Amino acid sequence: MTPPVFIVGTGRCGSTLLSNAMRGHPRFASISELFTTATDLGGRIAACFDPGPVTADALATLLLTPPPKQTLMHRAGVSMDEILYRPGGSARFTAAAGVPTILQTTLPHLAGDPGADPASATLAADAVFDEVAQFVRARPPA
């Protein structure tokens, strides 16, 4: 068996291009933009990288609630191109209410093909959100 490969990129290094290219591969999972969205563009760095134990509630807050700065960007219609979730229409979440962190980019990458059809990737991500939320909330402190 081939050992796993872990690829880490920094901002503006081509990581989105790589994630888009590899998205369809059955052995590749991209958590594209997870840290950008979880830290809310730097506003929640301390909460994301707390040196103490992380409880399920703290993890749920980071992953399952709308990040404030990015909610403002959604409302103003100026979200970054890397944000794949399309609020409104038949999507579960709206720009006014905000889009949870894990739904901004990560779940659309894992659940659908936003390059081919952004709306269906949004709906596919919506479909697995509750399952992910249940899993996150059940985690022991780590």
Short mmCIF file of N, CA and C in Angstrom, two decimals:
data_model
loop_
_atom_site.label_atom_id
_atom_site.label_comp_id
_atom_site.label_asym_id
_atom_site.label_seq_id
_atom_site.Cartn_x
_atom_site.Cartn_y
_atom_site.Cartn_z
N MET A 1 0.84 -1.17 0.00
CA MET A 1 0.00 0.00 0.00
C MET A 1 0.89 1.24 0.00
N THR A 2 0.52 2.22 -0.78
CA THR A 2 1.25 3.47 -0.85
C THR A 2 1.02 4.27 0.43
N PRO A 3 2.09 4.79 1.03
CA PRO A 3 1.89 5.59 2.25
C PRO A 3 1.13 6.87 1.93
N PRO A 4 0.37 7.38 2.90
CA PRO A 4 -0.38 8.61 2.65
C PRO A 4 0.56 9.79 2.40
N VAL A 5 0.06 10.74 1.66
CA VAL A 5 0.80 11.96 1.37
C VAL A 5 -0.02 13.12 1.92
N PHE A 6 0.64 14.02 2.61
CA PHE A 6 0.00 15.18 3.20
C PHE A 6 0.62 16.41 2.55
N ILE A 7 -0.18 17.19 1.86
CA ILE A 7 0.31 18.38 1.16
C ILE A 7 -0.18 19.61 1.90
N VAL A 8 0.73 20.50 2.23
CA VAL A 8 0.39 21.73 2.93
C VAL A 8 0.78 22.90 2.04
N GLY A 9 -0.10 23.87 1.94
CA GLY A 9 0.22 25.05 1.16
C GLY A 9 -0.07 26.31 1.95
N THR A 10 0.50 27.40 1.52
CA THR A 10 0.23 28.70 2.13
C THR A 10 -0.59 29.52 1.15
N GLY A 11 -1.08 30.64 1.61
CA GLY A 11 -1.86 31.50 0.74
C GLY A 11 -1.11 31.91 -0.52
N ARG A 12 -1.83 31.97 -1.61
CA ARG A 12 -1.31 32.42 -2.90
C ARG A 12 -0.22 31.51 -3.45
N CYS A 13 -0.30 30.19 -3.17
CA CYS A 13 0.75 29.27 -3.63
C CYS A 13 0.25 28.28 -4.68
N GLY A 14 -1.02 28.37 -5.05
CA GLY A 14 -1.58 27.43 -6.01
C GLY A 14 -2.35 26.30 -5.38
N SER A 15 -2.62 26.38 -4.07
CA SER A 15 -3.31 25.29 -3.39
C SER A 15 -4.74 25.11 -3.89
N THR A 16 -5.42 26.20 -4.25
CA THR A 16 -6.77 26.08 -4.78
C THR A 16 -6.74 25.38 -6.14
N LEU A 17 -5.79 25.72 -6.97
CA LEU A 17 -5.64 25.06 -8.26
C LEU A 17 -5.40 23.56 -8.06
N LEU A 18 -4.53 23.22 -7.12
CA LEU A 18 -4.25 21.81 -6.83
C LEU A 18 -5.50 21.10 -6.32
N SER A 19 -6.22 21.73 -5.39
CA SER A 19 -7.46 21.13 -4.87
C SER A 19 -8.47 20.91 -5.98
N ASN A 20 -8.62 21.90 -6.85
CA ASN A 20 -9.57 21.76 -7.96
C ASN A 20 -9.17 20.63 -8.90
N ALA A 21 -7.88 20.50 -9.17
CA ALA A 21 -7.40 19.45 -10.07
C ALA A 21 -7.55 18.06 -9.48
N MET A 22 -7.36 17.93 -8.18
CA MET A 22 -7.36 16.62 -7.52
C MET A 22 -8.73 16.21 -6.97
N ARG A 23 -9.68 17.12 -6.95
CA ARG A 23 -10.96 16.89 -6.30
C ARG A 23 -11.64 15.58 -6.70
N GLY A 24 -11.59 15.21 -7.94
CA GLY A 24 -12.28 14.01 -8.40
C GLY A 24 -11.58 12.70 -8.10
N HIS A 25 -10.37 12.75 -7.62
CA HIS A 25 -9.62 11.51 -7.35
C HIS A 25 -10.17 10.83 -6.11
N PRO A 26 -10.46 9.53 -6.18
CA PRO A 26 -11.09 8.84 -5.04
C PRO A 26 -10.21 8.71 -3.80
N ARG A 27 -8.92 8.91 -3.93
CA ARG A 27 -8.03 8.77 -2.77
C ARG A 27 -7.50 10.12 -2.28
N PHE A 28 -8.12 11.20 -2.72
CA PHE A 28 -7.67 12.53 -2.35
C PHE A 28 -8.79 13.28 -1.65
N ALA A 29 -8.50 13.91 -0.55
CA ALA A 29 -9.47 14.75 0.16
C ALA A 29 -8.83 16.10 0.42
N SER A 30 -9.47 17.14 -0.03
CA SER A 30 -8.95 18.48 0.18
C SER A 30 -9.77 19.17 1.27
N ILE A 31 -9.08 19.71 2.24
CA ILE A 31 -9.76 20.54 3.23
C ILE A 31 -9.49 22.01 2.89
N SER A 32 -9.52 22.27 1.61
CA SER A 32 -9.22 23.58 1.05
C SER A 32 -9.86 24.71 1.85
N GLU A 33 -9.05 25.68 2.19
CA GLU A 33 -9.47 26.91 2.86
C GLU A 33 -10.03 26.70 4.26
N LEU A 34 -9.91 25.51 4.83
CA LEU A 34 -10.47 25.28 6.17
C LEU A 34 -9.88 26.23 7.20
N PHE A 35 -8.57 26.41 7.20
CA PHE A 35 -7.98 27.27 8.22
C PHE A 35 -8.27 28.75 7.95
N THR A 36 -8.38 29.12 6.70
CA THR A 36 -8.75 30.51 6.38
C THR A 36 -10.15 30.81 6.89
N THR A 37 -11.07 29.88 6.65
CA THR A 37 -12.44 30.12 7.09
C THR A 37 -12.59 29.92 8.59
N ALA A 38 -11.93 28.94 9.17
CA ALA A 38 -12.04 28.70 10.61
C ALA A 38 -11.48 29.87 11.41
N THR A 39 -10.39 30.46 10.94
CA THR A 39 -9.82 31.60 11.66
C THR A 39 -10.53 32.90 11.31
N ASP A 40 -11.50 32.83 10.42
CA ASP A 40 -12.26 34.01 9.98
C ASP A 40 -11.30 35.11 9.52
N LEU A 41 -10.45 34.74 8.59
CA LEU A 41 -9.48 35.67 8.00
C LEU A 41 -8.57 36.28 9.06
N GLY A 42 -8.27 35.49 10.09
CA GLY A 42 -7.36 35.92 11.14
C GLY A 42 -8.02 36.38 12.42
N GLY A 43 -9.32 36.59 12.40
CA GLY A 43 -10.02 37.10 13.58
C GLY A 43 -10.20 36.09 14.70
N ARG A 44 -10.06 34.80 14.40
CA ARG A 44 -10.25 33.77 15.43
C ARG A 44 -9.02 32.86 15.56
N ILE A 45 -7.86 33.39 15.32
CA ILE A 45 -6.64 32.58 15.39
C ILE A 45 -6.45 31.98 16.77
N ALA A 46 -6.61 32.79 17.81
CA ALA A 46 -6.40 32.29 19.17
C ALA A 46 -7.35 31.14 19.49
N ALA A 47 -8.60 31.25 19.08
CA ALA A 47 -9.57 30.18 19.33
C ALA A 47 -9.24 28.92 18.54
N CYS A 48 -8.74 29.09 17.33
CA CYS A 48 -8.42 27.93 16.48
C CYS A 48 -7.18 27.19 16.93
N PHE A 49 -6.25 27.89 17.51
CA PHE A 49 -4.98 27.28 17.87
C PHE A 49 -4.71 27.38 19.37
N ASP A 50 -5.75 27.18 20.16
CA ASP A 50 -5.64 27.19 21.62
C ASP A 50 -4.72 26.04 22.03
N PRO A 51 -3.71 26.30 22.85
CA PRO A 51 -2.79 25.23 23.24
C PRO A 51 -3.40 24.21 24.20
N GLY A 52 -4.52 24.54 24.79
CA GLY A 52 -5.17 23.61 25.73
C GLY A 52 -6.03 22.60 25.01
N PRO A 53 -6.70 21.73 25.78
CA PRO A 53 -7.60 20.74 25.18
C PRO A 53 -8.73 21.44 24.41
N VAL A 54 -9.13 20.84 23.31
CA VAL A 54 -10.23 21.36 22.51
C VAL A 54 -11.44 20.49 22.77
N THR A 55 -12.50 21.10 23.27
CA THR A 55 -13.73 20.36 23.54
C THR A 55 -14.57 20.27 22.27
N ALA A 56 -15.53 19.36 22.29
CA ALA A 56 -16.45 19.23 21.16
C ALA A 56 -17.21 20.52 20.94
N ASP A 57 -17.61 21.19 22.02
CA ASP A 57 -18.33 22.45 21.88
C ASP A 57 -17.47 23.53 21.22
N ALA A 58 -16.20 23.60 21.60
CA ALA A 58 -15.30 24.59 21.00
C ALA A 58 -15.08 24.28 19.52
N LEU A 59 -14.89 23.01 19.20
CA LEU A 59 -14.71 22.61 17.81
C LEU A 59 -15.97 22.89 17.00
N ALA A 60 -17.13 22.59 17.60
CA ALA A 60 -18.40 22.85 16.92
C ALA A 60 -18.57 24.34 16.64
N THR A 61 -18.20 25.17 17.60
CA THR A 61 -18.31 26.62 17.40
C THR A 61 -17.44 27.05 16.22
N LEU A 62 -16.23 26.53 16.14
CA LEU A 62 -15.33 26.92 15.05
C LEU A 62 -15.80 26.42 13.69
N LEU A 63 -16.30 25.20 13.63
CA LEU A 63 -16.62 24.59 12.34
C LEU A 63 -18.07 24.76 11.90
N LEU A 64 -18.99 24.88 12.86
CA LEU A 64 -20.41 24.78 12.53
C LEU A 64 -21.17 26.08 12.64
N THR A 65 -20.49 27.17 12.99
CA THR A 65 -21.16 28.46 13.07
C THR A 65 -20.59 29.39 12.00
N PRO A 66 -21.37 30.38 11.58
CA PRO A 66 -20.89 31.31 10.56
C PRO A 66 -19.78 32.22 11.10
N PRO A 67 -18.68 32.34 10.38
CA PRO A 67 -17.62 33.25 10.79
C PRO A 67 -18.05 34.71 10.52
N PRO A 68 -17.95 35.60 11.51
CA PRO A 68 -18.49 36.95 11.38
C PRO A 68 -17.97 37.77 10.19
N LYS A 69 -16.66 37.83 9.99
CA LYS A 69 -16.13 38.63 8.88
C LYS A 69 -16.61 38.11 7.53
N GLN A 70 -16.61 36.79 7.39
CA GLN A 70 -17.02 36.22 6.11
C GLN A 70 -18.52 36.33 5.90
N THR A 71 -19.28 36.38 6.99
CA THR A 71 -20.72 36.62 6.86
C THR A 71 -20.95 38.02 6.29
N LEU A 72 -20.21 39.00 6.78
CA LEU A 72 -20.32 40.36 6.22
C LEU A 72 -19.95 40.37 4.74
N MET A 73 -18.94 39.61 4.37
CA MET A 73 -18.53 39.54 2.96
C MET A 73 -19.62 38.90 2.11
N HIS A 74 -20.25 37.82 2.61
CA HIS A 74 -21.36 37.20 1.88
C HIS A 74 -22.49 38.21 1.69
N ARG A 75 -22.84 38.91 2.76
CA ARG A 75 -23.94 39.89 2.69
C ARG A 75 -23.65 40.98 1.67
N ALA A 76 -22.39 41.39 1.59
CA ALA A 76 -22.01 42.45 0.65
C ALA A 76 -21.75 41.93 -0.76
N GLY A 77 -21.78 40.60 -0.92
CA GLY A 77 -21.54 40.01 -2.24
C GLY A 77 -20.09 40.07 -2.68
N VAL A 78 -19.16 40.08 -1.72
CA VAL A 78 -17.75 40.19 -2.06
C VAL A 78 -16.93 39.03 -1.50
N SER A 79 -17.52 37.85 -1.45
CA SER A 79 -16.78 36.68 -0.97
C SER A 79 -15.61 36.38 -1.89
N MET A 80 -14.56 35.82 -1.33
CA MET A 80 -13.39 35.43 -2.12
C MET A 80 -13.79 34.35 -3.12
N ASP A 81 -13.09 34.28 -4.23
CA ASP A 81 -13.37 33.27 -5.25
C ASP A 81 -13.27 31.85 -4.71
N GLU A 82 -12.41 31.64 -3.72
CA GLU A 82 -12.20 30.31 -3.15
C GLU A 82 -13.41 29.81 -2.36
N ILE A 83 -14.31 30.71 -1.97
CA ILE A 83 -15.51 30.32 -1.22
C ILE A 83 -16.49 29.72 -2.22
N LEU A 84 -16.79 28.44 -2.05
CA LEU A 84 -17.58 27.70 -3.04
C LEU A 84 -19.06 27.63 -2.71
N TYR A 85 -19.43 27.77 -1.45
CA TYR A 85 -20.84 27.68 -1.06
C TYR A 85 -21.59 28.88 -1.62
N ARG A 86 -22.73 28.63 -2.21
CA ARG A 86 -23.55 29.68 -2.79
C ARG A 86 -24.83 29.82 -1.97
N PRO A 87 -24.86 30.78 -1.01
CA PRO A 87 -26.04 30.93 -0.17
C PRO A 87 -27.23 31.46 -0.96
N GLY A 88 -28.42 31.22 -0.40
CA GLY A 88 -29.64 31.70 -1.04
C GLY A 88 -30.19 30.67 -2.00
N GLY A 89 -31.21 31.06 -2.74
CA GLY A 89 -31.86 30.13 -3.67
C GLY A 89 -32.36 28.91 -2.92
N SER A 90 -32.00 27.74 -3.39
CA SER A 90 -32.43 26.51 -2.72
C SER A 90 -31.43 26.02 -1.68
N ALA A 91 -30.37 26.79 -1.45
CA ALA A 91 -29.38 26.43 -0.43
C ALA A 91 -30.00 26.56 0.97
N ARG A 92 -29.49 25.79 1.88
CA ARG A 92 -29.99 25.79 3.26
C ARG A 92 -29.67 27.09 3.99
N PHE A 93 -28.51 27.66 3.75
CA PHE A 93 -28.07 28.85 4.46
C PHE A 93 -28.12 30.07 3.55
N THR A 94 -28.34 31.22 4.16
CA THR A 94 -28.43 32.47 3.40
C THR A 94 -27.26 33.38 3.75
N ALA A 95 -27.03 34.36 2.89
CA ALA A 95 -25.99 35.34 3.18
C ALA A 95 -26.34 36.14 4.42
N ALA A 96 -27.62 36.43 4.62
CA ALA A 96 -28.04 37.22 5.78
C ALA A 96 -27.77 36.48 7.09
N ALA A 97 -28.05 35.19 7.13
CA ALA A 97 -27.85 34.40 8.36
C ALA A 97 -26.40 33.96 8.51
N GLY A 98 -25.71 33.84 7.42
CA GLY A 98 -24.32 33.38 7.45
C GLY A 98 -24.20 31.91 7.09
N VAL A 99 -23.03 31.54 6.64
CA VAL A 99 -22.73 30.17 6.21
C VAL A 99 -21.69 29.59 7.18
N PRO A 100 -21.97 28.43 7.79
CA PRO A 100 -21.01 27.83 8.71
C PRO A 100 -19.64 27.61 8.06
N THR A 101 -18.62 27.69 8.88
CA THR A 101 -17.23 27.56 8.43
C THR A 101 -17.01 26.35 7.52
N ILE A 102 -17.41 25.17 7.97
CA ILE A 102 -17.14 23.93 7.24
C ILE A 102 -17.84 23.91 5.87
N LEU A 103 -18.89 24.73 5.71
CA LEU A 103 -19.61 24.78 4.45
C LEU A 103 -19.05 25.81 3.47
N GLN A 104 -18.22 26.70 3.93
CA GLN A 104 -17.72 27.77 3.05
C GLN A 104 -17.02 27.19 1.82
N THR A 105 -16.06 26.31 2.02
CA THR A 105 -15.28 25.72 0.93
C THR A 105 -15.07 24.23 1.12
N THR A 106 -14.80 23.80 2.34
CA THR A 106 -14.38 22.42 2.59
C THR A 106 -15.42 21.40 2.19
N LEU A 107 -16.65 21.50 2.69
CA LEU A 107 -17.66 20.49 2.33
C LEU A 107 -18.06 20.53 0.85
N PRO A 108 -18.20 21.70 0.21
CA PRO A 108 -18.47 21.65 -1.23
C PRO A 108 -17.38 20.92 -2.01
N HIS A 109 -16.12 21.05 -1.58
CA HIS A 109 -15.03 20.31 -2.22
C HIS A 109 -15.20 18.81 -2.04
N LEU A 110 -15.61 18.39 -0.85
CA LEU A 110 -15.70 16.96 -0.53
C LEU A 110 -17.00 16.33 -1.01
N ALA A 111 -18.06 17.12 -1.12
CA ALA A 111 -19.38 16.54 -1.39
C ALA A 111 -19.84 16.66 -2.84
N GLY A 112 -19.26 17.55 -3.60
CA GLY A 112 -19.74 17.74 -4.97
C GLY A 112 -18.64 18.19 -5.89
N ASP A 113 -19.03 18.71 -7.04
CA ASP A 113 -18.07 19.23 -8.00
C ASP A 113 -18.41 20.68 -8.29
N PRO A 114 -17.93 21.60 -7.44
CA PRO A 114 -18.27 23.00 -7.62
C PRO A 114 -17.77 23.58 -8.94
N GLY A 115 -16.74 22.98 -9.51
CA GLY A 115 -16.25 23.47 -10.80
C GLY A 115 -17.25 23.22 -11.91
N ALA A 116 -17.95 22.10 -11.84
CA ALA A 116 -18.93 21.76 -12.87
C ALA A 116 -20.27 22.41 -12.60
N ASP A 117 -20.69 22.42 -11.34
CA ASP A 117 -22.01 22.94 -11.00
C ASP A 117 -22.01 23.44 -9.56
N PRO A 118 -21.73 24.74 -9.35
CA PRO A 118 -21.66 25.28 -8.00
C PRO A 118 -22.94 25.07 -7.19
N ALA A 119 -24.09 25.20 -7.82
CA ALA A 119 -25.36 25.04 -7.09
C ALA A 119 -25.53 23.62 -6.57
N SER A 120 -25.20 22.62 -7.38
CA SER A 120 -25.36 21.23 -6.92
C SER A 120 -24.32 20.89 -5.87
N ALA A 121 -23.12 21.48 -5.94
CA ALA A 121 -22.11 21.25 -4.90
C ALA A 121 -22.58 21.85 -3.58
N THR A 122 -23.24 23.00 -3.64
CA THR A 122 -23.80 23.61 -2.43
C THR A 122 -24.85 22.70 -1.82
N LEU A 123 -25.75 22.17 -2.63
CA LEU A 123 -26.80 21.28 -2.12
C LEU A 123 -26.22 19.98 -1.59
N ALA A 124 -25.19 19.45 -2.24
CA ALA A 124 -24.54 18.23 -1.76
C ALA A 124 -23.88 18.49 -0.41
N ALA A 125 -23.26 19.64 -0.25
CA ALA A 125 -22.64 20.00 1.03
C ALA A 125 -23.70 20.15 2.11
N ASP A 126 -24.82 20.79 1.77
CA ASP A 126 -25.93 20.91 2.72
C ASP A 126 -26.38 19.53 3.20
N ALA A 127 -26.41 18.58 2.29
CA ALA A 127 -26.92 17.23 2.60
C ALA A 127 -26.05 16.51 3.63
N VAL A 128 -24.77 16.77 3.68
CA VAL A 128 -23.90 16.08 4.64
C VAL A 128 -23.58 16.92 5.88
N PHE A 129 -24.03 18.17 5.90
CA PHE A 129 -23.71 19.07 7.02
C PHE A 129 -24.17 18.50 8.36
N ASP A 130 -25.40 18.01 8.45
CA ASP A 130 -25.91 17.50 9.73
C ASP A 130 -25.11 16.30 10.22
N GLU A 131 -24.71 15.44 9.29
CA GLU A 131 -23.90 14.28 9.66
C GLU A 131 -22.54 14.73 10.21
N VAL A 132 -21.94 15.69 9.57
CA VAL A 132 -20.66 16.23 10.04
C VAL A 132 -20.86 16.90 11.40
N ALA A 133 -21.93 17.66 11.55
CA ALA A 133 -22.20 18.34 12.82
C ALA A 133 -22.36 17.34 13.96
N GLN A 134 -23.09 16.28 13.71
CA GLN A 134 -23.27 15.24 14.74
C GLN A 134 -21.93 14.61 15.12
N PHE A 135 -21.11 14.33 14.14
CA PHE A 135 -19.79 13.74 14.38
C PHE A 135 -18.92 14.69 15.22
N VAL A 136 -18.89 15.96 14.84
CA VAL A 136 -18.05 16.95 15.55
C VAL A 136 -18.50 17.09 17.00
N ARG A 137 -19.79 17.18 17.21
CA ARG A 137 -20.31 17.39 18.57
C ARG A 137 -20.08 16.19 19.48
N ALA A 138 -19.84 15.02 18.91
CA ALA A 138 -19.64 13.80 19.70
C ALA A 138 -18.18 13.55 20.07
N ARG A 139 -17.27 14.39 19.62
CA ARG A 139 -15.84 14.17 19.87
C ARG A 139 -15.48 14.42 21.33
N PRO A 140 -14.59 13.58 21.87
CA PRO A 140 -14.07 13.84 23.22
C PRO A 140 -13.03 14.96 23.15
N PRO A 141 -12.71 15.59 24.28
CA PRO A 141 -11.66 16.62 24.26
C PRO A 141 -10.35 16.03 23.73
N ALA A 142 -9.64 16.84 22.99
CA ALA A 142 -8.35 16.39 22.43
C ALA A 142 -7.32 17.48 22.60
#
